[in-house]
Tab-separated table of C-alpha atoms in Angstrom:
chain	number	residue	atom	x	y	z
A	269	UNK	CA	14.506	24.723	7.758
A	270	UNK	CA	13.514	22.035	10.167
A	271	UNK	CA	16.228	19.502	8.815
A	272	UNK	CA	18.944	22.147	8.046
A	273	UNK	CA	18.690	22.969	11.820
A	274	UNK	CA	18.964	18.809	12.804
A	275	UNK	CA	22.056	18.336	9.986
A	276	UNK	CA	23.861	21.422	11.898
A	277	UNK	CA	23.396	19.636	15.096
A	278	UNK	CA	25.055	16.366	13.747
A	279	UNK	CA	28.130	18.149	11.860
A	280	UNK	CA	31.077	16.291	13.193
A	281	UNK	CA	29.353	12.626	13.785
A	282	UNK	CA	30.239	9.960	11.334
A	283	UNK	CA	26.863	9.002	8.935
A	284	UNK	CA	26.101	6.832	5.918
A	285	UNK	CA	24.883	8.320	3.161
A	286	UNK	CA	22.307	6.011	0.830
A	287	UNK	CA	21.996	7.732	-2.474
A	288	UNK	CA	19.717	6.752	-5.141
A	289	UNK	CA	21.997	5.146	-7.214
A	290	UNK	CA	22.439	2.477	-4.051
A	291	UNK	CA	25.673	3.818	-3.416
A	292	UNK	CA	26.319	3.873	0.410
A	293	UNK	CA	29.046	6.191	1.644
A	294	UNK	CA	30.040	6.623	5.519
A	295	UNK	CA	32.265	9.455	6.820
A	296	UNK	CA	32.302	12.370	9.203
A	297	UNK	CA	29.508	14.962	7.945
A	298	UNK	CA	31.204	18.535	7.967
A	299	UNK	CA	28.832	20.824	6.500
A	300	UNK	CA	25.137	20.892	5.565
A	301	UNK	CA	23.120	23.312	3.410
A	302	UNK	CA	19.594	24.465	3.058
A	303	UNK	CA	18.947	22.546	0.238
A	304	UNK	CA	20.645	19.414	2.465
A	305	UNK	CA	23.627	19.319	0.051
A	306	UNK	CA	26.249	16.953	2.320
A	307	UNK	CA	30.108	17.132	2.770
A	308	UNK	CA	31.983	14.172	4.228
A	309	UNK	CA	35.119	14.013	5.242
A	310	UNK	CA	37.021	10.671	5.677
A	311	UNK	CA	34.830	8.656	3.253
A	312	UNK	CA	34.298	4.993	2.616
A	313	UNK	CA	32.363	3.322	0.795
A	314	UNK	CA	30.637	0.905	2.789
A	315	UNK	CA	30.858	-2.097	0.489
A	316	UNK	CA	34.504	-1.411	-0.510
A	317	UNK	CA	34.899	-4.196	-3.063
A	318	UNK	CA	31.201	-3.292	-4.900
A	319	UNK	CA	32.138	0.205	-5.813
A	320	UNK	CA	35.833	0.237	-5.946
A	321	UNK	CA	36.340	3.774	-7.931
A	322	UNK	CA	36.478	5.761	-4.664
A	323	UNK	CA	39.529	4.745	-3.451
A	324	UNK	CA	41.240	7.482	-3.908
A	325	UNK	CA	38.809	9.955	-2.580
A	326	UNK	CA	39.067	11.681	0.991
A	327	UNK	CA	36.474	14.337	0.856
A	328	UNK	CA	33.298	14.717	-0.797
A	329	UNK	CA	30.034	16.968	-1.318
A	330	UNK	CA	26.901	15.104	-2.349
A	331	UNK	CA	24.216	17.151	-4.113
A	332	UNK	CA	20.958	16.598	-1.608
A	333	UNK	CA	18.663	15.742	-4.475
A	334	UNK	CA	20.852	12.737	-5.100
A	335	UNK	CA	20.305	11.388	-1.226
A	336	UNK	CA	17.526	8.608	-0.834
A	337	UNK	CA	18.361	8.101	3.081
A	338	UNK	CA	21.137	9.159	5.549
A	339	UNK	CA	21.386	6.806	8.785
A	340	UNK	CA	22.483	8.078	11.714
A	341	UNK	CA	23.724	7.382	15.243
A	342	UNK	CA	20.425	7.066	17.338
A	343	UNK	CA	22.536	8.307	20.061
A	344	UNK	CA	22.915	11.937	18.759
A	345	UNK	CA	19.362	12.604	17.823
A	346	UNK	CA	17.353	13.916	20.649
A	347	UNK	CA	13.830	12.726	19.949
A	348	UNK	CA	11.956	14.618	22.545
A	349	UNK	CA	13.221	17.855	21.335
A	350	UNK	CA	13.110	16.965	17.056
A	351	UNK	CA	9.185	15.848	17.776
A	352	UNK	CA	8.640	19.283	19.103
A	353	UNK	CA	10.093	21.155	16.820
A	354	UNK	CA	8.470	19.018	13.905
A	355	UNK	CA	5.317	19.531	15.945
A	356	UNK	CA	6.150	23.541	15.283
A	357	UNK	CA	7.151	23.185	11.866
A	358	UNK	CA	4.207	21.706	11.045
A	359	UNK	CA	1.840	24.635	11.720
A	360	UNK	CA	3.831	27.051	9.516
A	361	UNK	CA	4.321	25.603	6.269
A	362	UNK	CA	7.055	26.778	4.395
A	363	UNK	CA	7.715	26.197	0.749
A	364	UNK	CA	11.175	25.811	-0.543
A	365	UNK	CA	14.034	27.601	1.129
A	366	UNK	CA	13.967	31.313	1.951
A	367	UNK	CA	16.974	32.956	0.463
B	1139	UNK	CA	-11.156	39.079	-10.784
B	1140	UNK	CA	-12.245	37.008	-7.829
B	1141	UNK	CA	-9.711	36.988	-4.629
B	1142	UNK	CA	-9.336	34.310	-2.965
B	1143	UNK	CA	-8.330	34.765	1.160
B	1144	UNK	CA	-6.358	31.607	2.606
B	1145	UNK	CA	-7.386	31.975	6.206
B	1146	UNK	CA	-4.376	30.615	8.790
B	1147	UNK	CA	-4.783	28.281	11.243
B	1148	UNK	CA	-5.469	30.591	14.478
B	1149	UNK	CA	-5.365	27.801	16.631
B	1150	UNK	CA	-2.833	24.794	16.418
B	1151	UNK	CA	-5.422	21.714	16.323
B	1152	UNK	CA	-8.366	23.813	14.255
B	1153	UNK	CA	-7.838	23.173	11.059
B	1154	UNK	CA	-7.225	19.279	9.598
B	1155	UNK	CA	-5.143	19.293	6.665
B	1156	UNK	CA	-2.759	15.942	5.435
B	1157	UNK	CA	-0.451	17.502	7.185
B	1158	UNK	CA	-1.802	17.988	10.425
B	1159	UNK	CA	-2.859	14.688	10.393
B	1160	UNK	CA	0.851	13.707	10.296
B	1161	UNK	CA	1.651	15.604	13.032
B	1162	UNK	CA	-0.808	13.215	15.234
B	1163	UNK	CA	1.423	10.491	14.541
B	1164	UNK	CA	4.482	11.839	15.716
B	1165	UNK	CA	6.188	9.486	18.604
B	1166	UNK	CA	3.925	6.633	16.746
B	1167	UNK	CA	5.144	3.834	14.516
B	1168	UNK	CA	4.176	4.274	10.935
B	1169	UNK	CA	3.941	2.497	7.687
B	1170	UNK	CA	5.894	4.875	4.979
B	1171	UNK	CA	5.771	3.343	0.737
B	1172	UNK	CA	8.772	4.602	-1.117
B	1173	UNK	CA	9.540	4.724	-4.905
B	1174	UNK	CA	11.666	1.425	-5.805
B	1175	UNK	CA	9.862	-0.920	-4.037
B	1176	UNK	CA	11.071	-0.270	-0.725
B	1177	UNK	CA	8.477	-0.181	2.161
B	1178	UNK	CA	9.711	1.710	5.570
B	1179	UNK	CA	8.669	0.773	9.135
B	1180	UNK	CA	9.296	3.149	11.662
B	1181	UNK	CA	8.921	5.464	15.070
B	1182	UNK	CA	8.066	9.002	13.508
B	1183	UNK	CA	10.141	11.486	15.292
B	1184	UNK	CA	9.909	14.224	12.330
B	1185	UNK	CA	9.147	15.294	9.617
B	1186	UNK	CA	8.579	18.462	7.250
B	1187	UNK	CA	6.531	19.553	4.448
B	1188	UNK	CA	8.782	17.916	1.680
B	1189	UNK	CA	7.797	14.751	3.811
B	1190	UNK	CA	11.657	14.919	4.588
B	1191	UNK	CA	11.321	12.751	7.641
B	1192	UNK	CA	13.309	11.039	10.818
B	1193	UNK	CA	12.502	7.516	11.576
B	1194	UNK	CA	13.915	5.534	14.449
B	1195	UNK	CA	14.087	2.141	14.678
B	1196	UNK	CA	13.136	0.932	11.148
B	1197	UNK	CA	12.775	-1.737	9.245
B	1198	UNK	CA	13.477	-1.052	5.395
B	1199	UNK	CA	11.483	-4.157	3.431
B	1200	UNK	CA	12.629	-3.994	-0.112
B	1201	UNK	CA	10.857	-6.416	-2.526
B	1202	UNK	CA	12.880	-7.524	-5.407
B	1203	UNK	CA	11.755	-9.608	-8.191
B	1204	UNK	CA	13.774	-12.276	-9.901
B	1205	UNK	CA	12.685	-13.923	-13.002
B	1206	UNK	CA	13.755	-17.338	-13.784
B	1207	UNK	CA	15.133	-16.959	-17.667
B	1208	UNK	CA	14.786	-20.737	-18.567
B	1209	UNK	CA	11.022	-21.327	-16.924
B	1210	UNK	CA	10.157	-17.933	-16.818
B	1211	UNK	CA	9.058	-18.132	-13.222
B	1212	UNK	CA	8.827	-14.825	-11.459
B	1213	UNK	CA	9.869	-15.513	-7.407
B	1214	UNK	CA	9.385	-12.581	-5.453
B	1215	UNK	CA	11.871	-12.119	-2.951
B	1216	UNK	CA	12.031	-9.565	-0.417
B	1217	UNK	CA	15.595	-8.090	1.450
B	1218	UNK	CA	15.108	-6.432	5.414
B	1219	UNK	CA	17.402	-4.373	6.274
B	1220	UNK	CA	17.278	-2.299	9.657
B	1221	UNK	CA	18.848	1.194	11.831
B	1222	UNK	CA	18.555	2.853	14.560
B	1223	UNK	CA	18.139	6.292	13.342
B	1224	UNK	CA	17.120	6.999	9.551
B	1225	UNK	CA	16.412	10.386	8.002
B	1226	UNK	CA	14.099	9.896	4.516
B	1227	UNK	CA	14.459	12.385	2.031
B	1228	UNK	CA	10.729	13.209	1.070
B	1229	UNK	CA	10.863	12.896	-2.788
B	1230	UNK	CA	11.177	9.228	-2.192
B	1231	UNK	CA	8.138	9.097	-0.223
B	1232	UNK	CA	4.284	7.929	-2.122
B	1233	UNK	CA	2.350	6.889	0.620
């Protein structure tokens, strides 16, 4: 729940996406799930000529199992606070997603 | 049938699992292996028990072989790429 918590706190600041396939897509993140499924708003993809077929796209939602990295501004991540809570997180292991 | 009783943790440094051991590294720079060849270098800032983690300032090394059809040569390049602020989905993650 750790990550689901950071995502929410970065909803509205623009991200790249890496996926697994090497496709790199930037845009706004609007929504995040518990399984880290990601919706983007305003995408690119950051090596326009490479993968031309998005063109036409605006919006997207990218499965989370399909992510290999997401980079972020370092400015919106608050390091002092995500140590602690991984700090936390780490002495009550959870497995999977509570529904 | 036998039970088995999983005793918790009662007090946050007693027991030393992998994980714990993580946690000791947190505001350190680590080494992180990833599937594809790609090697990570990076400030821990978290990290979960998928091995989901946040790295800042890294340096992504990934090593890319390129073999040379006419002398059959293998040259073994390797591509650096860097950010500020990385999250690393853990099924990626070996070592």
């Amino acid at each position: 729940m750790l990550f689901y918590s950071f995502f929410k706190t970065l909803i509205g600041q623009q991200v790249t996406v890496e996926l697994k396939n090497d496709l790199a897509i930037t845009g706004i993140l609007t929504s995040v799930d518990q399984f880290l499924n990601i919706k983007l708003d305003e995408i690119r993809a950051v090596d326009d000529a490479k993968y031309p077929h998005m063109m036409a796209v605006k919006n997207c939602f990218i499965r989370g199992s399909v992510v290999r990295y997401v980079q972020l501004p370092a400015s919106a991540v608050d390091t002092a606070l995500l140590q602690d809570a991984a700090r936390r997180e780490a002495q009550q292991p959870t497995t999977g997603g509570a529904h | 049938m036998t039970e088995e009783t999983h005793n918790a943790p009662v007090e946050p440094n007693a027991v030393e699992e992998p994980l714990d051991l993580v946690r000791l590294s947190l505001d350190e720079r680590i080494y992180v292996k990833l599937r594809g060849d790609r090697e990570l270098r990076g400030k821990l800032h978290a990290y979960d028990g998928h091995l989901n983690m946040v790295l800042g300032d890294v340096e992504e090394t990934i090593t890319v072989v390129e073999i040379n059809e006419e002398t059959y040569e293998e040259v073994i390049r390797t591509v650096k790429r860097t950010s500020e602020m990385l999250f690393v989905r853990g099924d990626g993650v070996i070592l």
